[in-house]
mmCIF file of C-alpha atoms in Angstrom:
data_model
loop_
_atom_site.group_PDB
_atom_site.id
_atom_site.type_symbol
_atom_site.label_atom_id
_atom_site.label_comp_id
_atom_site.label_asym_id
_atom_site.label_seq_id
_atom_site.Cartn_x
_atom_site.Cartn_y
_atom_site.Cartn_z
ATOM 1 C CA UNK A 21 25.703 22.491 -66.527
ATOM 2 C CA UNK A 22 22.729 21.263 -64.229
ATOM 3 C CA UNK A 23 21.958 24.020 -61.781
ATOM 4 C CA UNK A 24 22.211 22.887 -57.916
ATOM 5 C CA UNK A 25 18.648 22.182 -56.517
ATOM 6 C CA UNK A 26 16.765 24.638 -54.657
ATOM 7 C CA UNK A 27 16.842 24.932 -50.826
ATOM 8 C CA UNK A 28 13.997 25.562 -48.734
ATOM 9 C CA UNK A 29 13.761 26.362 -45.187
ATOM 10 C CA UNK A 30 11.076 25.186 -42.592
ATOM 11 C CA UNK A 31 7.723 26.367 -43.521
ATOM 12 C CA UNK A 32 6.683 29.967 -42.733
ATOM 13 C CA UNK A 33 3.126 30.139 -40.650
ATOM 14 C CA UNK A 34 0.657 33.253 -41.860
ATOM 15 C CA UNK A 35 -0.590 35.333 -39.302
ATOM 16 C CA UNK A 36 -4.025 33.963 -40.037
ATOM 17 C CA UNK A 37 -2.671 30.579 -39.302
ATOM 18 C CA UNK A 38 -1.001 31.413 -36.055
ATOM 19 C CA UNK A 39 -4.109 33.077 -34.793
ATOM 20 C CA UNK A 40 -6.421 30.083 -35.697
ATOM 21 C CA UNK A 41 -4.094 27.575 -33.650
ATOM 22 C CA UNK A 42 -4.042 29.798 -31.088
ATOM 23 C CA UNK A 43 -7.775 30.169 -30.809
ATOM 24 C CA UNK A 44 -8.198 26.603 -31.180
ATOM 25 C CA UNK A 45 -5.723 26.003 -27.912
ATOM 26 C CA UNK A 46 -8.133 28.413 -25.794
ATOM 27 C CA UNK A 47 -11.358 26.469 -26.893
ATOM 28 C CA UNK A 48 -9.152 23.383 -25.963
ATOM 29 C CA UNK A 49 -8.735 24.382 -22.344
ATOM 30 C CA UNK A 50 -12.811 26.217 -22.063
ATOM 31 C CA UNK A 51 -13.804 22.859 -22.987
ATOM 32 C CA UNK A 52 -11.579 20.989 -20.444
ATOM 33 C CA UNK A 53 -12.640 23.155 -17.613
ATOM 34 C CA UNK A 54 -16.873 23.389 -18.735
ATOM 35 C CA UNK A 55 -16.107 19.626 -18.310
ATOM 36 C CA UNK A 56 -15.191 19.209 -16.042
ATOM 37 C CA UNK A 57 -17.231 21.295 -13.932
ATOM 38 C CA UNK A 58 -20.592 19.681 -15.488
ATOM 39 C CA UNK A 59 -18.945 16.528 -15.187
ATOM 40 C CA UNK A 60 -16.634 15.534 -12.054
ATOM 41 C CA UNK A 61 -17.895 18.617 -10.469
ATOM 42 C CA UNK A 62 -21.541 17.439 -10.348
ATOM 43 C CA UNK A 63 -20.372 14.537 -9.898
ATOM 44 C CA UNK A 64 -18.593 15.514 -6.367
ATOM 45 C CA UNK A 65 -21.682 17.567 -5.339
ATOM 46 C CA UNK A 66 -23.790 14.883 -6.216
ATOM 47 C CA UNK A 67 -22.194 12.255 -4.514
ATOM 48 C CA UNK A 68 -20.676 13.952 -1.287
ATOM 49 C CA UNK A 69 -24.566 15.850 -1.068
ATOM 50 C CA UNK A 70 -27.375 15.021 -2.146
ATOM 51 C CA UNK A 71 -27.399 11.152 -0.470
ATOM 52 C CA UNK A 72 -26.194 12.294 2.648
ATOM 53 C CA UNK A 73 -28.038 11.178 4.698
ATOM 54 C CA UNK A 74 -31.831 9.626 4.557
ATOM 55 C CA UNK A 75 -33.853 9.687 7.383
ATOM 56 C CA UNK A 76 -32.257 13.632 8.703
ATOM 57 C CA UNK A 77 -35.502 15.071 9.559
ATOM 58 C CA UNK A 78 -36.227 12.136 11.827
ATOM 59 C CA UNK A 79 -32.485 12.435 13.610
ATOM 60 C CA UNK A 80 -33.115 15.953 14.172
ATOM 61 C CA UNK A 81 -36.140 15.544 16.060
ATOM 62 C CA UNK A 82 -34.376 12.532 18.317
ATOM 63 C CA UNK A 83 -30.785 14.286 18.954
ATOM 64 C CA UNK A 84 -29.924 17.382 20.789
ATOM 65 C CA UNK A 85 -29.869 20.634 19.364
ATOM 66 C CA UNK A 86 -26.158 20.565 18.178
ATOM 67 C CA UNK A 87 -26.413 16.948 16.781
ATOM 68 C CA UNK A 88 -29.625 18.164 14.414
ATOM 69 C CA UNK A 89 -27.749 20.828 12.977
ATOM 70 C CA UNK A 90 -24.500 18.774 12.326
ATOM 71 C CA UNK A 91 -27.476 16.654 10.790
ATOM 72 C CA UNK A 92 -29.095 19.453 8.469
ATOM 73 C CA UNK A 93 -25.671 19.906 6.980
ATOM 74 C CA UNK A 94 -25.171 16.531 5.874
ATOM 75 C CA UNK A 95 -28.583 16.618 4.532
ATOM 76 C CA UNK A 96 -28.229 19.817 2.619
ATOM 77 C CA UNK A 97 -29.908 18.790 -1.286
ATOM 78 C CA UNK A 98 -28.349 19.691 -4.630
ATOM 79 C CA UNK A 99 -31.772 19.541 -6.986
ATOM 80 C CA UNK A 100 -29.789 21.453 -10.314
ATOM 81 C CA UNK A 101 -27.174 22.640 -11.805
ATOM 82 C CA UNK A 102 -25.964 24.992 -14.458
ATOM 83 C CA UNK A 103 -22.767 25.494 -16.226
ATOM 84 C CA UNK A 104 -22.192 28.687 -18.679
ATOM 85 C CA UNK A 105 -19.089 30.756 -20.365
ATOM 86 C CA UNK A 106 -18.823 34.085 -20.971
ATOM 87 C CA UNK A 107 -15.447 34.436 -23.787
ATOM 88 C CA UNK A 108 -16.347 38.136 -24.536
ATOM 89 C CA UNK A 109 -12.622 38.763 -23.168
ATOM 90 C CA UNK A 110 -10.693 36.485 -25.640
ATOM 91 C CA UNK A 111 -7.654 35.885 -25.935
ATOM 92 C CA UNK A 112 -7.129 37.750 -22.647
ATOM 93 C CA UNK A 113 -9.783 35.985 -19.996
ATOM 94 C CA UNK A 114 -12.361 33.707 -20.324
ATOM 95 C CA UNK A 115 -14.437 33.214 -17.326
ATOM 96 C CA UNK A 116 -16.889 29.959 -16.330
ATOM 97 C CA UNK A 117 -19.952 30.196 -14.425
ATOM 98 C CA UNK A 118 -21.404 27.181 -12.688
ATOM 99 C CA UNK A 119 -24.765 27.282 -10.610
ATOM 100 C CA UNK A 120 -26.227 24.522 -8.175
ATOM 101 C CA UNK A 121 -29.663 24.518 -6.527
ATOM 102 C CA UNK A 122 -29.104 24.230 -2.883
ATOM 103 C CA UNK A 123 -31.920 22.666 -0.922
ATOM 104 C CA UNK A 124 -32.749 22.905 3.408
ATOM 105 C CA UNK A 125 -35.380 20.303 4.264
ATOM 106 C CA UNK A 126 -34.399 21.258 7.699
ATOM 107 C CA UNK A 127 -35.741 23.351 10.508
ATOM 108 C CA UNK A 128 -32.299 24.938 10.776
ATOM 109 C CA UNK A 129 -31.255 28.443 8.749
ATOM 110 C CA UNK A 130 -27.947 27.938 7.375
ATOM 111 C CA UNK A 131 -24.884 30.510 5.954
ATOM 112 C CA UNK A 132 -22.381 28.861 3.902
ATOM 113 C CA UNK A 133 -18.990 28.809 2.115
ATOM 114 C CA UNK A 134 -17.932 26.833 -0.649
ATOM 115 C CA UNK A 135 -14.830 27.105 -2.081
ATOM 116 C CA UNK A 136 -13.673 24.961 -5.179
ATOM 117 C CA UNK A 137 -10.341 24.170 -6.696
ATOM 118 C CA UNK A 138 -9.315 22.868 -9.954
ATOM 119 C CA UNK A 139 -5.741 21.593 -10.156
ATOM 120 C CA UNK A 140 -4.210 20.764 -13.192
ATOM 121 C CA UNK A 141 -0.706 19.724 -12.021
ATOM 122 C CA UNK A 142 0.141 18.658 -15.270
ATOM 123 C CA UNK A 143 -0.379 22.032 -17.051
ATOM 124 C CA UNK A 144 0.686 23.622 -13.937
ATOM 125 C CA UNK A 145 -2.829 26.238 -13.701
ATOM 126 C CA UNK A 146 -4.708 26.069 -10.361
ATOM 127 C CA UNK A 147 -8.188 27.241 -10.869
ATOM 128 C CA UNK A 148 -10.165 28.446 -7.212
ATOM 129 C CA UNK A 149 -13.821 30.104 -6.576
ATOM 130 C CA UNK A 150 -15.502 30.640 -3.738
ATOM 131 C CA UNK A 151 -18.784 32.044 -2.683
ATOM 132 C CA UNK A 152 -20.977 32.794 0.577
ATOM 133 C CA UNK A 153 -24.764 31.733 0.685
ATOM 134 C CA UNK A 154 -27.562 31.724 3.157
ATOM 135 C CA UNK A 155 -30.087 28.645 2.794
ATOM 136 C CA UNK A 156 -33.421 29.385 4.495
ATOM 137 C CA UNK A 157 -34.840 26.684 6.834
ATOM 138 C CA UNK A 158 -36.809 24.752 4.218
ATOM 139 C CA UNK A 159 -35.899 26.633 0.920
ATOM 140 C CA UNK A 160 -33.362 26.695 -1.359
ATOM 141 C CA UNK A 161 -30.412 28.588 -2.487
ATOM 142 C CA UNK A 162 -29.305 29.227 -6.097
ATOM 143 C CA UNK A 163 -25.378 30.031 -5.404
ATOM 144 C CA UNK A 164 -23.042 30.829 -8.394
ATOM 145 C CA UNK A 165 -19.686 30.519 -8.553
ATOM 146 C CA UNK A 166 -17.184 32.042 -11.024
ATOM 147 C CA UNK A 167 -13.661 30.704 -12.593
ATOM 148 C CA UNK A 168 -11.979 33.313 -14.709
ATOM 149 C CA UNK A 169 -8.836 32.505 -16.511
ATOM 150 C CA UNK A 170 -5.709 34.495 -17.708
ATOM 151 C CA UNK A 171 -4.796 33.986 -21.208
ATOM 152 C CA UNK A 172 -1.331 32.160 -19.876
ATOM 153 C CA UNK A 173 -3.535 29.718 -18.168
ATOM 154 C CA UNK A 174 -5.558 29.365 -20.559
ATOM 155 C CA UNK A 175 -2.938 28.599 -23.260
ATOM 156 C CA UNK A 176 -1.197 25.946 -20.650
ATOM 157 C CA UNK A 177 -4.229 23.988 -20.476
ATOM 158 C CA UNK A 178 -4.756 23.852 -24.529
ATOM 159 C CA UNK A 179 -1.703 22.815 -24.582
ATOM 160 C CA UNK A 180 -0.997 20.504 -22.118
ATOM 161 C CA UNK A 181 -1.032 16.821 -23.398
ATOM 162 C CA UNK A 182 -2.227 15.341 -19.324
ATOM 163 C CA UNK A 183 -6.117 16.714 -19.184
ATOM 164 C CA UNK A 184 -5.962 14.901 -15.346
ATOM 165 C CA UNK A 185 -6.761 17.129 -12.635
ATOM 166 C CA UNK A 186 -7.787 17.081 -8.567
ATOM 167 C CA UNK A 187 -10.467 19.053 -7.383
ATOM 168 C CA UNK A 188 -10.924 20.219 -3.734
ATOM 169 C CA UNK A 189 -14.738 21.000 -2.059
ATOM 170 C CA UNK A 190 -14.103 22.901 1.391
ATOM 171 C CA UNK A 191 -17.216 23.871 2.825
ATOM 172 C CA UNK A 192 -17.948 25.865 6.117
ATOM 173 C CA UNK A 193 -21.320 26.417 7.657
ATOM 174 C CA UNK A 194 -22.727 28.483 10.304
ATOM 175 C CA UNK A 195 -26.341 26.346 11.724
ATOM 176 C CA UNK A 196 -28.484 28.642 13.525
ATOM 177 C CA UNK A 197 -30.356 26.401 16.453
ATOM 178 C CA UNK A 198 -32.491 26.888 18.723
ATOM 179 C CA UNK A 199 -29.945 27.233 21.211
ATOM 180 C CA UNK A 200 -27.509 29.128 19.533
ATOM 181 C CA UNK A 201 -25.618 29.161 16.471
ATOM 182 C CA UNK A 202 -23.293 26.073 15.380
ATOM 183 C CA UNK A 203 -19.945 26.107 13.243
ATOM 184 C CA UNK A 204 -19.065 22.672 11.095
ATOM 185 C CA UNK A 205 -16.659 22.081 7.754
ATOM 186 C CA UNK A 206 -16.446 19.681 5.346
ATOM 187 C CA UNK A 207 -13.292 18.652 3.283
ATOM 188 C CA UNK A 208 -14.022 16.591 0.563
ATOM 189 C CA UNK A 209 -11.535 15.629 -3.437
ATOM 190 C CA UNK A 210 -11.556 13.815 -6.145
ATOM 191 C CA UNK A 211 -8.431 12.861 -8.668
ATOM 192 C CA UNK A 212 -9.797 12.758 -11.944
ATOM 193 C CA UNK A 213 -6.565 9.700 -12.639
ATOM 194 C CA UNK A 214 -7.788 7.384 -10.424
ATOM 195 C CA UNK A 215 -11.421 8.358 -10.068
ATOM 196 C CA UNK A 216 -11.045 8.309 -6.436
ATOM 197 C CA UNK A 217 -12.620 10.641 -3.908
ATOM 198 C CA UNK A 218 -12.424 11.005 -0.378
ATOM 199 C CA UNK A 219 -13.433 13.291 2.512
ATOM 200 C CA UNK A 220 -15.854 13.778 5.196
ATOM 201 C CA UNK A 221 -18.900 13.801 3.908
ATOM 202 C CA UNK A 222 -21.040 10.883 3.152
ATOM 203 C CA UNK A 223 -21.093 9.380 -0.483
ATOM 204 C CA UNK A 224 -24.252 8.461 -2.683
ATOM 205 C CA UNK A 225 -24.895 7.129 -6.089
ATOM 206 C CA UNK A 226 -24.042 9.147 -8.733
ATOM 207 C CA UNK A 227 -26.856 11.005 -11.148
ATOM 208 C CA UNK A 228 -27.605 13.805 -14.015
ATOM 209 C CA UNK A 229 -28.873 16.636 -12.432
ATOM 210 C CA UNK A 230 -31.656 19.030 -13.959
ATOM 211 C CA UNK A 231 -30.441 22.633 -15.421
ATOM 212 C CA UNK A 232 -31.405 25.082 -12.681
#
């Protein structure tokens, strides 16, 4: 009599295994966000930034007070960028750091907020930063901004099979004239589908920038 055949059920995973695809999703999602920071991110800088506008020193000296500082804002340099990761808190937190030299060819001193968001609808994480800076009247600033993420967010972007995000730039600045002091904002996105962005500053050609 021919003994029935054996039965197996569905494959059991090691430990070992189940910890390697689980690292492997969190390096999945690091490398999605370092990307697109150093990527669209420059990109957004670059473009709504550094090409403002060309001939701002001469403007400045030709419009009122108010009008030149509106003018130094939208003439405000980016001359470098950094991007770097700190995963000493795996599998909890991972955080990104991303640096951009700032540069004033103006007369005017300048305080300013940026704050940046990542949205990845898809994988339903929304990633935000934001940081203060004061750029002297012809100097530069070195501002750096910081994205940490949770382990669940982290794990939802490894995961998620639509990498397509939308990233928001709102900046405010405070110009100090010679008359007083001046308050502007800028609003400015990009969708990483459609490659389209949008917003109120002015748009240049796009360009690798320099580490800082």
């Amino acid at each position: 009599m021919t003994a029935p055949p054996m039965s197996y059920g569905p494959p059991i995973m090691s430990m070992p295994e189940q910890k390697h695809h689980a690292e492997k999703r969190l390096a999945i999602a690091i490398v999605l966000v370092v990307l697109a920071l150093t990527g669209v991110g420059g990109f957004i800088f670059y473009s709504t930034v550094l090409n403002g506008n060309g001939g701002v020193l001469q403007a400045a000296a030709a419009a009122t007070d108010k009008s030149g500082a509106s003018n130094a804002v939208d003439g405000l340099q980016i001359t470098c960028t950094t991007t770097s990761t700190d995963t000493s808190g795996l599998p909890y937190s991972a955080s990104i750091y991303l640096t951009f030299g700032v540069s004033n060819p103006s007369k005017y001193q300048i305080d300013s907020t940026w704050t940046i968001t990542y949205d990845y609808a898809a994988a339903g994480v929304v990633l935000t930063t934001s940081q203060t800076f004061h750029v002297p009247a012809q100097g530069v600033a070195y501002p750096r901004w910081q994205l940490t993420m949770t382990s669940g967010q982290l794990s939802s972007l490894g995961s998620s099979s639509n990498p397509s995000f939308t990233v928001s730039l709102d900046r405010t600045f405070i110009v100090h004239g010679s008359y007083g002091t001046y308050d502007f904002t800028r609003h400015d996105t990009y969708n990483s589908a459609s490659g389209v962005s949008s917003g109120t500053s002015s748009t240049g050609s796009t360009g690798n920038l320099p580490a800082c």
